[in-house]
Coordinates of C-alpha atoms in Angstrom, one line a residue:
X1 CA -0.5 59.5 16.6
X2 CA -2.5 59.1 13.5
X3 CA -5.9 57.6 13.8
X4 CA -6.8 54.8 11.2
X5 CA -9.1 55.6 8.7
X6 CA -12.6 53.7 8.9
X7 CA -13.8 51.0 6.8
X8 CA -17.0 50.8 5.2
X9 CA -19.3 48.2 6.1
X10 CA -19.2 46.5 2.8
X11 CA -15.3 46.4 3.1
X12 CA -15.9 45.1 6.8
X13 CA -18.1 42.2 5.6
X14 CA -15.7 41.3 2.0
X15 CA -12.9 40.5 5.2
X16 CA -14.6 39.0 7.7
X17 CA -13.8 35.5 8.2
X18 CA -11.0 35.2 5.8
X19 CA -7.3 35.0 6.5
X20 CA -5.4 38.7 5.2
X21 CA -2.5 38.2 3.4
X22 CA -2.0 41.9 2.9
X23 CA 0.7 42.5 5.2
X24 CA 3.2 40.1 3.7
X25 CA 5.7 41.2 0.9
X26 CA 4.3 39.6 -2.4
X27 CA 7.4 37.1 -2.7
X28 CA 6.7 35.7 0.8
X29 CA 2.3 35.5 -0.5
X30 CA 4.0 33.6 -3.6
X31 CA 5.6 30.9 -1.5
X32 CA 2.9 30.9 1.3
X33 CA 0.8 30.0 -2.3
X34 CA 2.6 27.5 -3.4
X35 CA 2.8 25.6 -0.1
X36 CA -1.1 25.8 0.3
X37 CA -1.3 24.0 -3.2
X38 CA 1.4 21.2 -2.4
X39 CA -0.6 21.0 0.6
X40 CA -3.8 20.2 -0.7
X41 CA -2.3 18.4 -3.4
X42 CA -0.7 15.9 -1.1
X43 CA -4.4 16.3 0.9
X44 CA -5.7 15.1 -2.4
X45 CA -3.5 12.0 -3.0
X46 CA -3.7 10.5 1.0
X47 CA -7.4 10.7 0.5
X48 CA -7.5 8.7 -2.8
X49 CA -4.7 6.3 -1.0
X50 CA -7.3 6.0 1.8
X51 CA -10.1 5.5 -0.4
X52 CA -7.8 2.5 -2.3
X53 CA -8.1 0.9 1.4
X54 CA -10.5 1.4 2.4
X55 CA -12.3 -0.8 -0.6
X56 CA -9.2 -3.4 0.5
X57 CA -9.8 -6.3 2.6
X58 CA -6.4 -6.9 5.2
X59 CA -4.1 -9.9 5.6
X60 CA -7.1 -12.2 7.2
X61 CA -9.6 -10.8 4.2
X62 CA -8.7 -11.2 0.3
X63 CA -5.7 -12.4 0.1
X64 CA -7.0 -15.7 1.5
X65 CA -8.7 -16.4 -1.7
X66 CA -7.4 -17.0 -5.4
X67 CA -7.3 -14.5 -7.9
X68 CA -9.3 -12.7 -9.4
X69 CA -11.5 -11.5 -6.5
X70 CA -12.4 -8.3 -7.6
X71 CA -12.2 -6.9 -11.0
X72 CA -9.9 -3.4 -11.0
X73 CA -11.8 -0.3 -13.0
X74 CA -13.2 1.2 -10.0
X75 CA -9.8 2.3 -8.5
X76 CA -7.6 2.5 -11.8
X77 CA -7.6 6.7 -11.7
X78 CA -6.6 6.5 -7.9
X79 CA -4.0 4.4 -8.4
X80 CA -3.0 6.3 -11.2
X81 CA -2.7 9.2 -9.2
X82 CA -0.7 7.9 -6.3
X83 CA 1.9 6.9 -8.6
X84 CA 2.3 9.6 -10.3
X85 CA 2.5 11.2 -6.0
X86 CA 5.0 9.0 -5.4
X87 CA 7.1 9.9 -8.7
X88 CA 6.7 13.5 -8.0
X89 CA 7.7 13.4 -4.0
X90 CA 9.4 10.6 -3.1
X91 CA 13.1 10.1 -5.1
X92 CA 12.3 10.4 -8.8
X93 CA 15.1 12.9 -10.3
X94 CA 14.3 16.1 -11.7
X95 CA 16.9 15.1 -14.6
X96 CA 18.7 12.0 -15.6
X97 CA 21.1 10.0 -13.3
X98 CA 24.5 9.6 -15.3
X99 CA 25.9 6.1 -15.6
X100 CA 28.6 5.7 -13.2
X101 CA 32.1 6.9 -14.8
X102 CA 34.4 3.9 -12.6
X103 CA 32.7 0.4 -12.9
X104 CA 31.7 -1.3 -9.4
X105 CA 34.0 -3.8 -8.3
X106 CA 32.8 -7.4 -9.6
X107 CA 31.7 -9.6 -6.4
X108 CA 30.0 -13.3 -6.4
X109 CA 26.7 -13.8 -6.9
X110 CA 25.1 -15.4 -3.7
X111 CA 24.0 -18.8 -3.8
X112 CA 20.4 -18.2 -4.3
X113 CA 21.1 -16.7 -7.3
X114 CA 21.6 -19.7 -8.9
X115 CA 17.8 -21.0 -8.6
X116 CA 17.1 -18.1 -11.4
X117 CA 18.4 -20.7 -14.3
X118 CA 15.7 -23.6 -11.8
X119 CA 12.9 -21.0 -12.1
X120 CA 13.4 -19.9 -15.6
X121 CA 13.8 -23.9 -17.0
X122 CA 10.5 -24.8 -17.9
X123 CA 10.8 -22.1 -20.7
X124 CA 14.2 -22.3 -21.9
X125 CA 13.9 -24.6 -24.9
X126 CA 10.1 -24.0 -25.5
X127 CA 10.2 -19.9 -25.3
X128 CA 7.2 -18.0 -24.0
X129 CA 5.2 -17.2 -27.1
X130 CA 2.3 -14.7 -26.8
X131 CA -0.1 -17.2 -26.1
X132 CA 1.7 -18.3 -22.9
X133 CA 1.6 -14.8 -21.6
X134 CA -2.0 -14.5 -22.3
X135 CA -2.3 -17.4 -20.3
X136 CA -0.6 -16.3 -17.7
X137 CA -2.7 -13.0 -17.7
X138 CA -5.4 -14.9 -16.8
X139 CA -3.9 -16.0 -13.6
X140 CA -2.3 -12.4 -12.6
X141 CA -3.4 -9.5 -11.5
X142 CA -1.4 -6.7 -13.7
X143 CA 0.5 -6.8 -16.7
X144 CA 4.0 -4.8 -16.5
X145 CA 5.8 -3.7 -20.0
X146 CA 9.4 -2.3 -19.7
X147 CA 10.1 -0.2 -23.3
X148 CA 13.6 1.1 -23.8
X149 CA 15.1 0.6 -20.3
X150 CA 13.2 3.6 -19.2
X151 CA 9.4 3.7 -19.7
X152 CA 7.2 1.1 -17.7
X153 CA 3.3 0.5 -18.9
X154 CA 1.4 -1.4 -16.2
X155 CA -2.1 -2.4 -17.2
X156 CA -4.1 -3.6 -14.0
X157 CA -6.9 -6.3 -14.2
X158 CA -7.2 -7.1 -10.6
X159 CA -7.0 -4.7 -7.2
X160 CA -4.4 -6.3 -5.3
X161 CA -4.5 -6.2 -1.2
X162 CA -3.4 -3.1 0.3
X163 CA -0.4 -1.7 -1.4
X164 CA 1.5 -4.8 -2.1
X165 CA 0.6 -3.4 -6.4
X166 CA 1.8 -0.1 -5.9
X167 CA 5.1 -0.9 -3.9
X168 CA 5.8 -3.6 -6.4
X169 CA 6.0 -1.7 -9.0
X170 CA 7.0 1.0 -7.3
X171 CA 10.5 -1.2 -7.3
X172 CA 10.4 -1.6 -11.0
X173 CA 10.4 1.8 -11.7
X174 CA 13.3 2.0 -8.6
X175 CA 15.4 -0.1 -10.9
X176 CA 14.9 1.3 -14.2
X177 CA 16.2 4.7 -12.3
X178 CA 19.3 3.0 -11.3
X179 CA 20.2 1.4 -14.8
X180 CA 18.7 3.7 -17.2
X181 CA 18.8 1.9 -21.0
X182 CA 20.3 -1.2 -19.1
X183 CA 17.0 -3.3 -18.5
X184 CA 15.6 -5.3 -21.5
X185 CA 12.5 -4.5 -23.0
X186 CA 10.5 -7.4 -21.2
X187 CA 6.6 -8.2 -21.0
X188 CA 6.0 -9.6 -17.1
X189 CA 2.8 -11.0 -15.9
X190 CA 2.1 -10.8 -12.0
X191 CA 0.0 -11.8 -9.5
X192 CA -0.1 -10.2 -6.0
X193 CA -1.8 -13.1 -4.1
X194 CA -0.1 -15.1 -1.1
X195 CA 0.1 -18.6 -2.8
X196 CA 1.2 -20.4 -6.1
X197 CA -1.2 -21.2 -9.0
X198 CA 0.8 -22.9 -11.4
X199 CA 0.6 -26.8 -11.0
X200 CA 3.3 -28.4 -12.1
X201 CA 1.1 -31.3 -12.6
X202 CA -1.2 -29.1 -14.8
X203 CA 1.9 -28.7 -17.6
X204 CA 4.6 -30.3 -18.7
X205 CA 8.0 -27.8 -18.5
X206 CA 11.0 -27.7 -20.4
X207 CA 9.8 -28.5 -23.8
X208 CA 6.2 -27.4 -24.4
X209 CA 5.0 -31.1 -25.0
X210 CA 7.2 -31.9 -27.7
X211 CA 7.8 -35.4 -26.1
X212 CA 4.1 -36.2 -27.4
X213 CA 2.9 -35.3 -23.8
X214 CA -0.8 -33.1 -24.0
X215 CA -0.1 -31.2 -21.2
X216 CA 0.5 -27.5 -22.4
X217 CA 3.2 -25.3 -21.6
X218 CA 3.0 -23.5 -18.1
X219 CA 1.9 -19.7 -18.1
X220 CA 5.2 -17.1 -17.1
X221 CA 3.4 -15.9 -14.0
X222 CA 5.2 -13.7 -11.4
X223 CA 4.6 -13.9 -7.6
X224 CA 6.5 -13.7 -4.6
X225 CA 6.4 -17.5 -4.0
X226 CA 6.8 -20.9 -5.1
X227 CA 7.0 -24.1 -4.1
X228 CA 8.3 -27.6 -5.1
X229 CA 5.2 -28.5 -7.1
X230 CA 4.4 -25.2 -8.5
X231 CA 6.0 -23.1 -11.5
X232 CA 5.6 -19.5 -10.4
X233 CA 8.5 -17.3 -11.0
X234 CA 9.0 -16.0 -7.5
X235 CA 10.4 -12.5 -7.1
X236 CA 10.7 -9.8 -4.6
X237 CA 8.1 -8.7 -2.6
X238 CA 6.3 -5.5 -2.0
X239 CA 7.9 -5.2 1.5
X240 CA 11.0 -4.7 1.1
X241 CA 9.9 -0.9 0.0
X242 CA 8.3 -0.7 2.6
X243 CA 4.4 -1.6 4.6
X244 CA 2.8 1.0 5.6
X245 CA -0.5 -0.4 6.7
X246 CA 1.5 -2.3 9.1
X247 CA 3.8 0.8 10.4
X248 CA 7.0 -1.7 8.1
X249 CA 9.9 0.7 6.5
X250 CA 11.7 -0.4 3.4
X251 CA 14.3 -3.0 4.3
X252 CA 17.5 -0.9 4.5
X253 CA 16.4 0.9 6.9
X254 CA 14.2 -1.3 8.5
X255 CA 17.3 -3.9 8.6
X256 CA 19.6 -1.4 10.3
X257 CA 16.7 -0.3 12.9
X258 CA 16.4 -4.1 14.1
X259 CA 20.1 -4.7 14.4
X260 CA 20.2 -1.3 16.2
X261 CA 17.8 -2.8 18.7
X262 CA 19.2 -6.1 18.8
X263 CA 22.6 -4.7 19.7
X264 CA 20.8 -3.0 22.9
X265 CA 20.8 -6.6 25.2
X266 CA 23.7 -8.9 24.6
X267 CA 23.1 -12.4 23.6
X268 CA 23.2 -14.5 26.6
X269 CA 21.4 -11.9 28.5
X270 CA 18.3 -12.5 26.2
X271 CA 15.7 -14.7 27.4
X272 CA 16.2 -18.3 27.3
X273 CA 13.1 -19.4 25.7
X274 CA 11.8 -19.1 21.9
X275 CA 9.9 -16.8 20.8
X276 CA 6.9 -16.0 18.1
X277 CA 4.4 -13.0 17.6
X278 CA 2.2 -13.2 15.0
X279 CA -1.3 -13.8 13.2
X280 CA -2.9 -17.3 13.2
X281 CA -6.1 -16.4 12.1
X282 CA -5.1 -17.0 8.2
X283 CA -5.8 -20.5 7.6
X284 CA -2.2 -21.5 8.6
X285 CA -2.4 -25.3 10.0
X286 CA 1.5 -25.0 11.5
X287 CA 0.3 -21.3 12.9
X288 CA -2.8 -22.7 14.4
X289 CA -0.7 -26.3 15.5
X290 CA 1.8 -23.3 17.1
X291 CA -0.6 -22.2 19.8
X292 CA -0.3 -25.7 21.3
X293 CA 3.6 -24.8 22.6
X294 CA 2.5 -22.2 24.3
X295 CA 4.3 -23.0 27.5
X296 CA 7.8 -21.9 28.3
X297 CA 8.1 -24.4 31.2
X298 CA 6.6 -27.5 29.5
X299 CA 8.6 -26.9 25.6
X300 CA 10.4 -23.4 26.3
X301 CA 8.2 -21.5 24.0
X302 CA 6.1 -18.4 24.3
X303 CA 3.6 -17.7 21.5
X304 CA 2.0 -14.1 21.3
X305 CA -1.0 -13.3 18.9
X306 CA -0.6 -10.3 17.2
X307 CA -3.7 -8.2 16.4
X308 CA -2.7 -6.1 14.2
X309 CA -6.0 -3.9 13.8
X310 CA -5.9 -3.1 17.9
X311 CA -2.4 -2.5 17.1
X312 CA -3.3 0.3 14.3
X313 CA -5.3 2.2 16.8
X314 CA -2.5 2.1 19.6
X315 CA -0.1 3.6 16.8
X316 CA 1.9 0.5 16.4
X317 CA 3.2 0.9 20.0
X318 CA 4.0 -2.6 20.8
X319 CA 5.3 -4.1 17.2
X320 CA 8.3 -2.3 16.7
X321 CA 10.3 -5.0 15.3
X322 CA 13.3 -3.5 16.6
X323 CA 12.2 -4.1 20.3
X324 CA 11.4 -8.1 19.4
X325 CA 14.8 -9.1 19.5
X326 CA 15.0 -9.8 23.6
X327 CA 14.6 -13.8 23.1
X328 CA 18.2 -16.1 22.1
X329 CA 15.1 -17.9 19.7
X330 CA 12.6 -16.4 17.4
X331 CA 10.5 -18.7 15.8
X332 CA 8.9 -18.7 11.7
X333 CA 6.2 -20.1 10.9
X334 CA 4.4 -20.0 7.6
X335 CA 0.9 -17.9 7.2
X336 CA -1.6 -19.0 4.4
X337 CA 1.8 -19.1 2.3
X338 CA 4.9 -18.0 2.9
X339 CA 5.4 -14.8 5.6
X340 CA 7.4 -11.3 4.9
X341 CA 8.3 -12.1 8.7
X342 CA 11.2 -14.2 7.6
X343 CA 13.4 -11.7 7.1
X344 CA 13.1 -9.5 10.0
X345 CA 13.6 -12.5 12.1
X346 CA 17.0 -13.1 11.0
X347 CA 18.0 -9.7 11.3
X348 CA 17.4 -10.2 15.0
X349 CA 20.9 -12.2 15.5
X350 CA 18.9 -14.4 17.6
X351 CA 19.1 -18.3 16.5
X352 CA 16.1 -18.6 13.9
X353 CA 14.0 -21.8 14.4
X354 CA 12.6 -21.9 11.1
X355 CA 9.5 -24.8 10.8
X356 CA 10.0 -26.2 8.0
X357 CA 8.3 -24.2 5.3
X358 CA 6.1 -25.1 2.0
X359 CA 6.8 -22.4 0.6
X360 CA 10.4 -20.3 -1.0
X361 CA 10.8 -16.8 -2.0
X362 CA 13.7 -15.8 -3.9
X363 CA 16.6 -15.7 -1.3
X364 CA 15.1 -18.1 1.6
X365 CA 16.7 -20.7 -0.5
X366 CA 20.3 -19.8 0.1
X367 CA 20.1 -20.2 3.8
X368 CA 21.5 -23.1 4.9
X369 CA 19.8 -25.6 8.4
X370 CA 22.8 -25.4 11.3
X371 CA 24.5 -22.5 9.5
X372 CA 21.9 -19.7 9.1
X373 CA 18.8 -21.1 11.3
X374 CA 17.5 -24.3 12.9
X375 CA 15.3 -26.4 11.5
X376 CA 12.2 -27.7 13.1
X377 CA 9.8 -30.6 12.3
X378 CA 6.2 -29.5 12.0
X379 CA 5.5 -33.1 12.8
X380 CA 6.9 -32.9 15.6
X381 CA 6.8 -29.7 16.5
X382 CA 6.6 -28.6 20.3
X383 CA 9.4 -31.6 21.3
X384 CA 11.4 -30.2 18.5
X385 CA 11.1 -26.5 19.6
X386 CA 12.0 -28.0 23.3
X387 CA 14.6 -29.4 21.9
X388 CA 16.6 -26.7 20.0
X389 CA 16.4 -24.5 23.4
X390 CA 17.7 -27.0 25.3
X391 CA 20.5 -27.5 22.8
X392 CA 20.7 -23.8 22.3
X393 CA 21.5 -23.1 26.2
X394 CA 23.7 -26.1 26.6
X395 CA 25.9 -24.5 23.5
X396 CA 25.3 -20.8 24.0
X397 CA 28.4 -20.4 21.6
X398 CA 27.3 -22.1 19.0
X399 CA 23.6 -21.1 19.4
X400 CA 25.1 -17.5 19.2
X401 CA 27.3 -17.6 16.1
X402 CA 23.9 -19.4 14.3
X403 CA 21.8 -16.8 14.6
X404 CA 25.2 -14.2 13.9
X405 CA 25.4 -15.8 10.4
X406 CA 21.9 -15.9 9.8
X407 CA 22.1 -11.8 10.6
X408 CA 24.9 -11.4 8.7
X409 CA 23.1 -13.0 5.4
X410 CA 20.3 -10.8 6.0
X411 CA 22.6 -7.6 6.1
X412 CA 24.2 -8.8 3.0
X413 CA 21.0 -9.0 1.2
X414 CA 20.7 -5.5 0.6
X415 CA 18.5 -3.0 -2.0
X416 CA 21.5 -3.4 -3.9
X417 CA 21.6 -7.1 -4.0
X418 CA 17.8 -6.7 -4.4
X419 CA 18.3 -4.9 -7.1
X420 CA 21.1 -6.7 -8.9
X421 CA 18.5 -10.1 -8.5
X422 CA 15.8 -8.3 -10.5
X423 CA 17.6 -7.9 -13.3
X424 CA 19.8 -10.7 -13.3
X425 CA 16.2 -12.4 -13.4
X426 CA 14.3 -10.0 -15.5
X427 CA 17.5 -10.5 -18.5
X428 CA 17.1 -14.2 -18.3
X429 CA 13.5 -14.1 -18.6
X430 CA 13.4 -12.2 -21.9
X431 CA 16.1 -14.2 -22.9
X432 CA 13.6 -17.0 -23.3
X433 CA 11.0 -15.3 -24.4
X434 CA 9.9 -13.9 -27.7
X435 CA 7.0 -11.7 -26.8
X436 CA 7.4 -8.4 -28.4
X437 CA 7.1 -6.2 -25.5
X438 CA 5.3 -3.2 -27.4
X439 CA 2.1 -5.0 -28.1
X440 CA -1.2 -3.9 -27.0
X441 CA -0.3 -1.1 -25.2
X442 CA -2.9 1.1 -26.4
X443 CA -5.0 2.7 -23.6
X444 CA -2.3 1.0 -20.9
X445 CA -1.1 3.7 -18.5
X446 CA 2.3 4.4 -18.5
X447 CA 4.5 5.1 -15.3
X448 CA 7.8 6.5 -16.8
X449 CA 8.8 8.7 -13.7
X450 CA 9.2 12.0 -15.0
X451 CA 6.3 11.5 -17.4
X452 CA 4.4 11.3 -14.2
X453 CA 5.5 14.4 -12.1
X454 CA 5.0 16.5 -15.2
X455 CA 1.4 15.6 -15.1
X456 CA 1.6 16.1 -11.2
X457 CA 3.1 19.1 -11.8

């Protein structure tokens, strides 16, 4: 047996404490290589997205108060950086996506597609002139430029809370990848904030004051609310891509996980009382008025607070949404503005007692009271939970096949539909406006996909 030859001392010292790669065949050192630099790299990027939140207040913190709240340079390179991650390796393609070769089989628009031509009104015989976006700028919290169908600048004044920015336009890009060259070169203004900043009252719509009024024009602002008395464009939020501080997946897969779980106890096996879990700690009069019903004997209700920063350190153990569908009534109620909770409330099945809100997003306006949900006074509001449960188990049928149609409109609004309602809205807004999209891009960052995983790269 042959003995191995010694190794000096210096050699000795050169190896100690490192890891000897000497033994593998030099393909196998050139993979192990490249996996130790995707590993740091995505080391790299989940710091910066930690440092992003770190410097972010939650849901009871910033977003509470009006935009601006805190100017954006400090973060811009980290933000920068995770989107170019998320381009690199999430779903952007290596090479282009081909246009379908058969065309998709023309279907109806839903209902609530129809409150695009409401929404966009106030600008259709005025147009948005550059002045108007400007204005607008100075409500929002980013500028986002679409050039050529495929290249997206977004210039970021404000740090919006948590990710809502990043998933937002993390969408955009999502639908310029699925109609490449389709979407029109378009100039939007957003803002990431919970409620509406546009007073009606403040301007006067639909013809930029040429009836001798003084009122200006409104601003084109972009949120993911509106109300009766407000003229924000609403549009779809950050969520449905997905919420990671608060353990939410995007809403395809989220959607199918709750029905999943709310096929697990039949209907009239689920408790007979109503049901809400959530945060009143967000300056949310109906939330807070809420607490009061908190007796399932007395009005059939049981209200749960959710804290959802003991819920973070448990690992999300006990907010799976698809294990909140054991009640025949789940309750909404409104936070400082509207709630993303809306949605994964109706994809419970259960009968939806919806208080009546303030505030619409895009598609909460094509449900319909006693077809998709039940509507409940917040007037009145304990008696009129009471109510609806009584009702509800004295017509378990009928209780049942509300809350089936209200799951059913859920699972119809789909990415896809999502999709499709972006640009159906994003076409009509340029079509009134006559902003050239190009200007002032200068020094604004631009997010084109493959652009981005090239520089990752």
């Amino acid at each position: 047996m042959a003995t191995p030859l010694p190794r000096s001392p210096s050699t000795a010292r050169r190896s100690t404490g490192r890891l000897r790669f000497s033994f593998l065949p030099f393909s196998s050192r050139l993979a192990l290589l490249a996996l130790s630099s995707s590993l740091l790299l995505c080391f790299h990027m989940v710091f910066a997205a930690e440092g992003i939140a770190s410097r972010t207040k939650t849901v009871a913190g910033h977003n509470l108060d009006p935009t601006p709240w805190h100017l954006f340079p400090h973060v811009k390179q980290q933000l920068r950086s995770i989107a170019a991650f998320r381009c690199h390796f999430l779903s952007c393609p290596r090479r282009r996506i081909p246009p379908p070769t058969m065309p998709k089989p023309r279907r109806p628009c839903p209902s609530f597609f129809r409150w695009i031509h409401r929404d966009l009104q106030p600008w259709r015989r005025s147009r948005i002139s550059p002045a108007m976006a400007a204005e607008a700028g100075r409500h929002g919290a980013m500028r986002v430029v679409n050039l050529e169908g495929k290249r997206l600048f977004v210039d970021l004044y404000y740090a919006c809370v948590q990710s809502r920015a990043m998933f937002t336009i993390w969408g955009l890009l999502q639908l310029l990848r699925r109609c490449p060259g389709v979407v029109p070169d378009v100039e939007l203004m957003f803002d990431c904030m919970d409620r509406p900043s546009v007073n009606r009252s403040e301007y006067c719509p639909d013809n930029g004051g040429a009836d001798g009024s003084h009122l200006p024009p409104p601003p084109p602002l972009f949120r993911y609310c509106t109300t009766r008395d407000h003229l924000d464009i609403p549009f779809p939020d950050w969520s449905f891509w997905g919420w990671p501080e608060i353990n939410i997946k995007p809403w395809d897969e989220e959607f199918q996980n709750i029905k999943l779980g709310s096929q697990t106890m039949k209907w009239r096996k689920r408790a007979r009382t109503a049901y809400w879990k959530g945060n009143p700690d967000v300056q949310s009069p109906v939330r807070e008025a809420l607490l009061s019903c908190n007796d399932s004997k007395m009005w059939g209700a049981q209200i749960m607070h959710q804290d959802w920063i003991e819920e973070s350190r448990s690992g999300f153990q006990k907010s799976s949404l698809s294990n909140q569908c054991s009640h025949r009534y789940i309750i909404y109620a409104e936070g400082y503005a509207w709630s993303v909770s809306l949605k994964y409330i109706m994809a419970c099945g259960s009968l939806a007692l919806i208080i009546e809100p303030q505030n619409e997003d895009f598609f909460s306006r094509g449900l319909v009271p006693k077809e998709n949900y039940w509507p409940i006074s917040p007037t009145d509001l304990c008696p009129s939970i009471k109510f609806a449960v009584e009702w509800g188990n004295r017509n378990p049928s009928k209780a049942e096949a509300i809350g089936k149609k209200g799951q059913a409109f859920m699972q119809e609004l789909n990415l896809d539909q999502v999709y499709d309602y972006m640009y159906h809205l994003i076409a009509g807004f340029q079509a009134s406006s006559s902003v050239v999209g190009s200007r002032g891009l200068r020094g604004v960052h631009s997010l084109r996909c493959r652009q981005a995983a090239k520089r990752v790269a």
